[in-house]
Amino acid sequence: MNNLATRGVARLVRGMPTSDGAGVKLTRVIGQPQLADLDPFLMLDEFGTDNPGDYIAGFPDHPHRGFETVTYMLDGRMRHRDNHGHEGVLVPGSVQWMSAGRGIVHSEMPEQQEGRMRGLQLWINLPARDKMTAPRYQEFGPEKIPQVELGAARVKVIAGSVDGVAGPIVQPATDPTYLDVELAPAGRFTHTLPAGHAAFAYVYEGSVLIGEGDSATTVNTHELAVLTDGGPVRLEGRSSARVILLAGRPLHEPVAKYGPFVMNTREELMQAFEDFQQGRF
Ligand code: MN
């Protein structure tokens, strides 16, 4: 194999404050004018607040079809309930990887009246062949997410593998990497991401330096760095920092998207609306 260049920062995108659900305040990072999507990633939201007024109304019943939602809780508790009888509470450090497939209707509601609520929700597209499959969940509590200590870096492996330690998520379609990296000041982490995979780093605490030498770029809290293609990426804490590192195989398929439905054609979108309205989810 050839040596691959270190991945650098192709673009820096700042998360945009917005609200969704029944008025939950959040930071939208992917799925906003500066970065509409990053195939196969469709959306990334960070919700995080100490103020119950910002989250208490939650996300009442709403549908999804044609893609996956990945919820990673950092603080607080969220109850999930769908129309197929699936229900559970996401606690800090847990991950819910939901393949909506042909359709679910669910609610995501805070299971607390006060205190901090914080987490990340990522939407990942499904290939055409998987958009109408049965809904499926991969759910893991914090004890099931392996953690690797590498000097001044601590890495939680949600998907992909680090130092031979594999995360629990299985998704052959996009072969995702999802790492939560905690760095001490000047702590370093270098990781080889699959060449050809779209990749980004999103900093949710502190700031990190990405890349090497003159082309290294500082990425601050609430900023996302779209990474250039290549092999390894090198992160260095400029302070104590927490960053998620994501990669996935692009689908290179047409995207027809409206709200919570993500299909390949306009006709399929109209069918999704009709199926939802007729109660076929
Ligand atoms: Mn949802």
mmCIF file of C-alpha atoms and ligand atoms in Angstrom:
data_model
loop_
_atom_site.group_PDB
_atom_site.id
_atom_site.type_symbol
_atom_site.label_atom_id
_atom_site.label_comp_id
_atom_site.label_asym_id
_atom_site.label_seq_id
_atom_site.Cartn_x
_atom_site.Cartn_y
_atom_site.Cartn_z
ATOM 1 C CA MET A 1 0.000 0.000 0.000
ATOM 2 C CA ASN A 2 1.146 3.534 -0.692
ATOM 3 C CA ASN A 3 1.797 5.939 2.107
ATOM 4 C CA LEU A 4 -1.150 8.252 2.303
ATOM 5 C CA ALA A 5 -0.860 11.932 3.063
ATOM 6 C CA THR A 6 -1.992 13.129 6.458
ATOM 7 C CA ARG A 7 -5.522 14.467 6.356
ATOM 8 C CA GLY A 8 -5.770 18.213 6.766
ATOM 9 C CA VAL A 9 -8.669 20.640 7.057
ATOM 10 C CA ALA A 10 -10.505 21.254 3.779
ATOM 11 C CA ARG A 11 -13.173 23.491 5.319
ATOM 12 C CA LEU A 12 -14.096 24.920 8.692
ATOM 13 C CA VAL A 13 -17.794 25.231 9.483
ATOM 14 C CA ARG A 14 -19.242 26.927 12.526
ATOM 15 C CA GLY A 15 -22.381 25.386 14.072
ATOM 16 C CA MET A 16 -25.496 27.535 13.813
ATOM 17 C CA PRO A 17 -27.896 28.105 16.715
ATOM 18 C CA THR A 18 -31.409 26.955 15.867
ATOM 19 C CA SER A 19 -34.305 25.030 17.390
ATOM 20 C CA ASP A 20 -36.161 21.867 16.439
ATOM 21 C CA GLY A 21 -38.775 19.498 17.827
ATOM 22 C CA ALA A 22 -41.085 21.411 20.182
ATOM 23 C CA GLY A 23 -38.610 24.285 20.564
ATOM 24 C CA VAL A 24 -35.465 22.512 21.741
ATOM 25 C CA LYS A 25 -32.479 24.838 21.374
ATOM 26 C CA LEU A 26 -29.551 23.279 19.554
ATOM 27 C CA THR A 27 -26.492 23.906 17.411
ATOM 28 C CA ARG A 28 -26.864 22.633 13.835
ATOM 29 C CA VAL A 29 -23.528 21.789 12.288
ATOM 30 C CA ILE A 30 -24.345 19.681 9.223
ATOM 31 C CA GLY A 31 -27.647 20.357 7.440
ATOM 32 C CA GLN A 32 -27.394 24.156 7.423
ATOM 33 C CA PRO A 33 -26.526 26.661 4.680
ATOM 34 C CA GLN A 34 -22.737 26.474 5.209
ATOM 35 C CA LEU A 35 -22.726 22.669 4.979
ATOM 36 C CA ALA A 36 -25.905 21.164 3.539
ATOM 37 C CA ASP A 37 -24.527 17.625 3.775
ATOM 38 C CA LEU A 38 -21.319 15.610 3.618
ATOM 39 C CA ASP A 39 -22.228 12.339 1.885
ATOM 40 C CA PRO A 40 -23.130 9.995 3.648
ATOM 41 C CA PHE A 41 -23.735 12.398 6.579
ATOM 42 C CA LEU A 42 -26.974 14.369 6.322
ATOM 43 C CA MET A 43 -27.202 16.260 9.585
ATOM 44 C CA LEU A 44 -25.361 16.838 12.861
ATOM 45 C CA ASP A 45 -26.957 18.576 15.834
ATOM 46 C CA GLU A 46 -25.445 19.268 19.232
ATOM 47 C CA PHE A 47 -27.975 19.894 21.972
ATOM 48 C CA GLY A 48 -26.510 21.143 25.201
ATOM 49 C CA THR A 49 -27.871 23.358 27.933
ATOM 50 C CA ASP A 50 -28.258 23.675 31.696
ATOM 51 C CA ASN A 51 -31.581 25.454 31.259
ATOM 52 C CA PRO A 52 -34.622 23.110 31.314
ATOM 53 C CA GLY A 53 -36.603 25.730 29.360
ATOM 54 C CA ASP A 54 -34.329 24.999 26.388
ATOM 55 C CA TYR A 55 -35.086 21.253 26.263
ATOM 56 C CA ILE A 56 -38.128 20.383 28.362
ATOM 57 C CA ALA A 57 -40.620 20.263 25.454
ATOM 58 C CA GLY A 58 -38.467 17.611 23.746
ATOM 59 C CA PHE A 59 -39.182 16.034 20.381
ATOM 60 C CA PRO A 60 -42.789 14.765 20.401
ATOM 61 C CA ASP A 61 -44.017 12.189 17.849
ATOM 62 C CA HIS A 62 -42.400 12.596 14.441
ATOM 63 C CA PRO A 63 -41.619 10.206 11.564
ATOM 64 C CA HIS A 64 -38.390 9.097 9.855
ATOM 65 C CA ARG A 65 -37.826 7.115 6.644
ATOM 66 C CA GLY A 66 -34.817 6.236 4.530
ATOM 67 C CA PHE A 67 -31.815 6.887 6.779
ATOM 68 C CA GLU A 68 -30.304 6.360 10.238
ATOM 69 C CA THR A 69 -30.260 8.574 13.314
ATOM 70 C CA VAL A 70 -27.402 8.190 15.780
ATOM 71 C CA THR A 71 -27.938 9.689 19.222
ATOM 72 C CA TYR A 72 -24.964 9.940 21.559
ATOM 73 C CA MET A 73 -25.915 11.189 25.022
ATOM 74 C CA LEU A 74 -23.305 13.123 26.993
ATOM 75 C CA ASP A 75 -25.350 14.424 29.938
ATOM 76 C CA GLY A 76 -28.910 13.894 31.046
ATOM 77 C CA ARG A 77 -31.526 11.294 30.182
ATOM 78 C CA MET A 78 -33.780 10.999 27.164
ATOM 79 C CA ARG A 79 -36.702 8.628 26.755
ATOM 80 C CA HIS A 80 -37.296 7.156 23.338
ATOM 81 C CA ARG A 81 -40.571 5.503 22.321
ATOM 82 C CA ASP A 82 -41.703 4.382 18.860
ATOM 83 C CA ASN A 83 -44.870 3.098 17.192
ATOM 84 C CA HIS A 84 -43.468 -0.449 16.934
ATOM 85 C CA GLY A 85 -43.314 -0.887 20.722
ATOM 86 C CA HIS A 86 -39.642 -0.068 21.115
ATOM 87 C CA GLU A 87 -38.885 2.065 24.174
ATOM 88 C CA GLY A 88 -35.930 2.924 26.368
ATOM 89 C CA VAL A 89 -34.006 5.602 28.221
ATOM 90 C CA LEU A 90 -30.711 6.927 26.901
ATOM 91 C CA VAL A 91 -28.324 7.652 29.780
ATOM 92 C CA PRO A 92 -25.020 9.572 29.674
ATOM 93 C CA GLY A 93 -22.458 7.817 27.476
ATOM 94 C CA SER A 94 -25.018 5.642 25.695
ATOM 95 C CA VAL A 95 -25.493 5.366 21.956
ATOM 96 C CA GLN A 96 -28.638 4.658 19.993
ATOM 97 C CA TRP A 97 -28.049 3.826 16.332
ATOM 98 C CA MET A 98 -31.475 3.669 14.717
ATOM 99 C CA SER A 99 -32.035 2.538 11.143
ATOM 100 C CA ALA A 100 -35.414 4.034 10.320
ATOM 101 C CA GLY A 101 -35.637 1.997 7.103
ATOM 102 C CA ARG A 102 -39.175 2.072 5.681
ATOM 103 C CA GLY A 103 -40.474 4.080 8.601
ATOM 104 C CA ILE A 104 -41.006 4.708 12.256
ATOM 105 C CA VAL A 105 -42.873 7.334 14.244
ATOM 106 C CA HIS A 106 -41.193 8.137 17.526
ATOM 107 C CA SER A 107 -40.748 10.641 20.317
ATOM 108 C CA GLU A 108 -37.513 11.653 22.045
ATOM 109 C CA MET A 109 -38.350 13.325 25.357
ATOM 110 C CA PRO A 110 -36.235 14.479 28.294
ATOM 111 C CA GLU A 111 -36.504 12.128 31.287
ATOM 112 C CA GLN A 112 -35.630 14.940 33.703
ATOM 113 C CA GLN A 113 -37.060 18.237 34.885
ATOM 114 C CA GLU A 114 -33.792 19.974 35.648
ATOM 115 C CA GLY A 115 -30.037 19.783 35.215
ATOM 116 C CA ARG A 116 -27.874 19.558 32.145
ATOM 117 C CA MET A 117 -29.013 17.885 28.953
ATOM 118 C CA ARG A 118 -26.307 17.412 26.352
ATOM 119 C CA GLY A 119 -25.712 15.152 23.389
ATOM 120 C CA LEU A 120 -25.174 14.794 19.675
ATOM 121 C CA GLN A 121 -27.495 13.535 16.976
ATOM 122 C CA LEU A 122 -26.094 12.539 13.619
ATOM 123 C CA TRP A 123 -28.120 11.495 10.567
ATOM 124 C CA ILE A 124 -26.475 9.039 8.177
ATOM 125 C CA ASN A 125 -27.928 8.157 4.818
ATOM 126 C CA LEU A 126 -28.829 4.626 3.742
ATOM 127 C CA PRO A 127 -28.202 3.328 0.233
ATOM 128 C CA ALA A 128 -31.252 2.925 -2.046
ATOM 129 C CA ARG A 129 -31.270 -0.851 -1.465
ATOM 130 C CA ASP A 130 -31.678 -0.392 2.324
ATOM 131 C CA LYS A 131 -34.108 2.531 2.493
ATOM 132 C CA MET A 132 -37.210 0.349 2.759
ATOM 133 C CA THR A 133 -35.873 -2.333 5.111
ATOM 134 C CA ALA A 134 -37.498 -3.040 8.491
ATOM 135 C CA PRO A 135 -36.562 -0.546 11.235
ATOM 136 C CA ARG A 136 -33.679 -1.734 13.411
ATOM 137 C CA TYR A 137 -31.913 -0.529 16.554
ATOM 138 C CA GLN A 138 -28.349 -0.927 17.797
ATOM 139 C CA GLU A 139 -28.346 0.382 21.380
ATOM 140 C CA PHE A 140 -25.448 0.338 23.774
ATOM 141 C CA GLY A 141 -25.090 1.587 27.322
ATOM 142 C CA PRO A 142 -21.897 3.362 28.384
ATOM 143 C CA GLU A 143 -20.398 0.091 29.709
ATOM 144 C CA LYS A 144 -20.585 -1.394 26.185
ATOM 145 C CA ILE A 145 -18.584 1.387 24.525
ATOM 146 C CA PRO A 146 -14.907 0.414 24.744
ATOM 147 C CA GLN A 147 -12.394 3.015 25.795
ATOM 148 C CA VAL A 148 -8.739 3.136 24.744
ATOM 149 C CA GLU A 149 -6.080 5.128 26.621
ATOM 150 C CA LEU A 150 -3.238 6.333 24.420
ATOM 151 C CA GLY A 151 -0.990 8.610 26.422
ATOM 152 C CA ALA A 152 -2.813 11.911 26.908
ATOM 153 C CA ALA A 153 -5.718 10.819 24.712
ATOM 154 C CA ARG A 154 -8.741 8.818 25.820
ATOM 155 C CA VAL A 155 -10.852 7.452 22.996
ATOM 156 C CA LYS A 156 -14.336 5.963 23.171
ATOM 157 C CA VAL A 157 -14.833 3.675 20.198
ATOM 158 C CA ILE A 158 -18.450 3.766 19.062
ATOM 159 C CA ALA A 159 -17.798 2.509 15.527
ATOM 160 C CA GLY A 160 -14.603 1.500 13.761
ATOM 161 C CA SER A 161 -11.520 0.401 15.666
ATOM 162 C CA VAL A 162 -8.570 1.899 17.516
ATOM 163 C CA ASP A 163 -5.497 -0.119 18.465
ATOM 164 C CA GLY A 164 -7.344 -3.341 17.716
ATOM 165 C CA VAL A 165 -10.333 -2.370 19.890
ATOM 166 C CA ALA A 166 -13.551 -2.383 17.864
ATOM 167 C CA GLY A 167 -16.676 -0.378 18.581
ATOM 168 C CA PRO A 168 -20.008 -2.235 18.809
ATOM 169 C CA ILE A 169 -21.796 -0.672 15.829
ATOM 170 C CA VAL A 170 -22.121 -2.696 12.638
ATOM 171 C CA GLN A 171 -23.168 -0.947 9.425
ATOM 172 C CA PRO A 172 -21.651 -2.425 6.252
ATOM 173 C CA ALA A 173 -23.376 0.091 3.940
ATOM 174 C CA THR A 174 -21.342 3.101 5.062
ATOM 175 C CA ASP A 175 -18.679 1.331 7.190
ATOM 176 C CA PRO A 176 -18.651 4.204 9.691
ATOM 177 C CA THR A 177 -15.961 5.329 12.101
ATOM 178 C CA TYR A 178 -17.306 7.179 15.182
ATOM 179 C CA LEU A 179 -14.777 8.061 17.885
ATOM 180 C CA ASP A 180 -15.180 10.360 20.882
ATOM 181 C CA VAL A 181 -11.697 11.687 21.655
ATOM 182 C CA GLU A 182 -10.749 13.429 24.884
ATOM 183 C CA LEU A 183 -7.394 15.230 24.820
ATOM 184 C CA ALA A 184 -5.350 16.752 27.614
ATOM 185 C CA PRO A 185 -3.577 20.019 26.728
ATOM 186 C CA ALA A 186 -0.878 19.119 24.134
ATOM 187 C CA GLY A 187 -2.173 15.535 24.128
ATOM 188 C CA ARG A 188 -2.051 13.914 20.700
ATOM 189 C CA PHE A 189 -4.046 11.329 18.824
ATOM 190 C CA THR A 190 -3.259 10.049 15.344
ATOM 191 C CA HIS A 191 -5.667 7.745 13.604
ATOM 192 C CA THR A 192 -5.813 6.299 10.114
ATOM 193 C CA LEU A 193 -9.203 6.702 8.490
ATOM 194 C CA PRO A 194 -10.136 4.656 5.420
ATOM 195 C CA ALA A 195 -9.037 6.409 2.223
ATOM 196 C CA GLY A 196 -11.995 7.574 0.163
ATOM 197 C CA HIS A 197 -14.260 7.941 3.191
ATOM 198 C CA ALA A 198 -15.768 11.347 3.888
ATOM 199 C CA ALA A 199 -14.457 12.498 7.266
ATOM 200 C CA PHE A 200 -14.913 15.290 9.765
ATOM 201 C CA ALA A 201 -13.943 16.298 13.284
ATOM 202 C CA TYR A 202 -16.348 18.287 15.454
ATOM 203 C CA VAL A 203 -15.049 19.976 18.601
ATOM 204 C CA TYR A 204 -17.582 20.214 21.420
ATOM 205 C CA GLU A 205 -15.207 21.288 24.206
ATOM 206 C CA GLY A 206 -11.945 23.257 24.086
ATOM 207 C CA SER A 207 -9.872 23.549 20.938
ATOM 208 C CA VAL A 208 -7.668 21.253 18.886
ATOM 209 C CA LEU A 209 -4.993 21.555 16.236
ATOM 210 C CA ILE A 210 -5.621 19.350 13.191
ATOM 211 C CA GLY A 211 -2.919 18.415 10.682
ATOM 212 C CA GLU A 212 0.809 18.956 10.691
ATOM 213 C CA GLY A 213 3.307 21.744 10.200
ATOM 214 C CA ASP A 214 2.374 24.928 8.354
ATOM 215 C CA SER A 215 -0.977 23.583 7.227
ATOM 216 C CA ALA A 216 -2.190 22.689 10.740
ATOM 217 C CA THR A 217 -5.495 24.371 11.584
ATOM 218 C CA THR A 218 -6.964 25.313 14.957
ATOM 219 C CA VAL A 219 -10.545 24.146 15.425
ATOM 220 C CA ASN A 220 -12.516 25.683 18.271
ATOM 221 C CA THR A 221 -15.622 24.658 20.209
ATOM 222 C CA HIS A 222 -18.731 24.330 17.985
ATOM 223 C CA GLU A 223 -16.597 24.172 14.848
ATOM 224 C CA LEU A 224 -16.506 21.289 12.416
ATOM 225 C CA ALA A 225 -13.487 20.556 10.242
ATOM 226 C CA VAL A 226 -14.203 18.758 6.978
ATOM 227 C CA LEU A 227 -11.063 16.679 6.428
ATOM 228 C CA THR A 228 -9.209 16.259 3.153
ATOM 229 C CA ASP A 229 -8.964 12.727 1.785
ATOM 230 C CA GLY A 230 -5.929 10.636 2.646
ATOM 231 C CA GLY A 231 -4.994 8.376 5.502
ATOM 232 C CA PRO A 232 -4.136 9.389 9.046
ATOM 233 C CA VAL A 233 -5.494 12.420 10.842
ATOM 234 C CA ARG A 234 -3.528 14.013 13.651
ATOM 235 C CA LEU A 235 -5.261 15.829 16.515
ATOM 236 C CA GLU A 236 -3.510 17.804 19.225
ATOM 237 C CA GLY A 237 -5.230 19.447 22.189
ATOM 238 C CA ARG A 238 -4.652 23.201 22.403
ATOM 239 C CA SER A 239 -6.450 22.954 25.714
ATOM 240 C CA SER A 240 -8.381 20.149 27.349
ATOM 241 C CA ALA A 241 -10.631 19.211 24.474
ATOM 242 C CA ARG A 242 -13.340 16.819 23.384
ATOM 243 C CA VAL A 243 -13.916 16.086 19.747
ATOM 244 C CA ILE A 244 -15.820 13.519 17.744
ATOM 245 C CA LEU A 245 -14.060 12.041 14.735
ATOM 246 C CA LEU A 246 -16.320 10.593 12.037
ATOM 247 C CA ALA A 247 -15.783 8.895 8.717
ATOM 248 C CA GLY A 248 -18.056 7.008 6.342
ATOM 249 C CA ARG A 249 -18.148 5.659 2.816
ATOM 250 C CA PRO A 250 -19.955 8.081 0.495
ATOM 251 C CA LEU A 251 -23.004 6.630 -1.254
ATOM 252 C CA HIS A 252 -22.825 8.763 -4.435
ATOM 253 C CA GLU A 253 -26.576 8.439 -4.927
ATOM 254 C CA PRO A 254 -29.146 11.178 -5.587
ATOM 255 C CA VAL A 255 -30.635 12.623 -2.377
ATOM 256 C CA ALA A 256 -34.282 13.712 -2.275
ATOM 257 C CA LYS A 257 -34.799 15.106 1.207
ATOM 258 C CA TYR A 258 -37.660 16.789 2.944
ATOM 259 C CA GLY A 259 -37.643 17.114 6.719
ATOM 260 C CA PRO A 260 -37.558 13.636 8.235
ATOM 261 C CA PHE A 261 -37.755 11.747 4.912
ATOM 262 C CA VAL A 262 -34.607 11.089 2.879
ATOM 263 C CA MET A 263 -35.102 9.158 -0.355
ATOM 264 C CA ASN A 264 -33.534 9.076 -3.839
ATOM 265 C CA THR A 265 -36.332 10.579 -5.954
ATOM 266 C CA ARG A 266 -39.136 13.089 -5.608
ATOM 267 C CA GLU A 267 -41.681 10.330 -6.301
ATOM 268 C CA GLU A 268 -40.341 8.306 -3.360
ATOM 269 C CA LEU A 269 -40.619 11.392 -1.147
ATOM 270 C CA MET A 270 -44.263 11.876 -2.143
ATOM 271 C CA GLN A 271 -44.865 8.194 -1.434
ATOM 272 C CA ALA A 272 -43.269 8.671 2.006
ATOM 273 C CA PHE A 273 -45.680 11.540 2.801
ATOM 274 C CA GLU A 274 -48.630 9.487 1.640
ATOM 275 C CA ASP A 275 -47.574 6.370 3.569
ATOM 276 C CA PHE A 276 -47.055 8.457 6.715
ATOM 277 C CA GLN A 277 -50.433 10.170 6.381
ATOM 278 C CA GLN A 278 -52.143 6.824 5.788
ATOM 279 C CA GLY A 279 -50.584 5.434 8.959
ATOM 280 C CA ARG A 280 -48.371 2.929 7.108
ATOM 281 C CA PHE A 281 -45.241 3.672 9.145
HETATM 282 MN MN MN B 1 -36.187 11.519 15.673
#
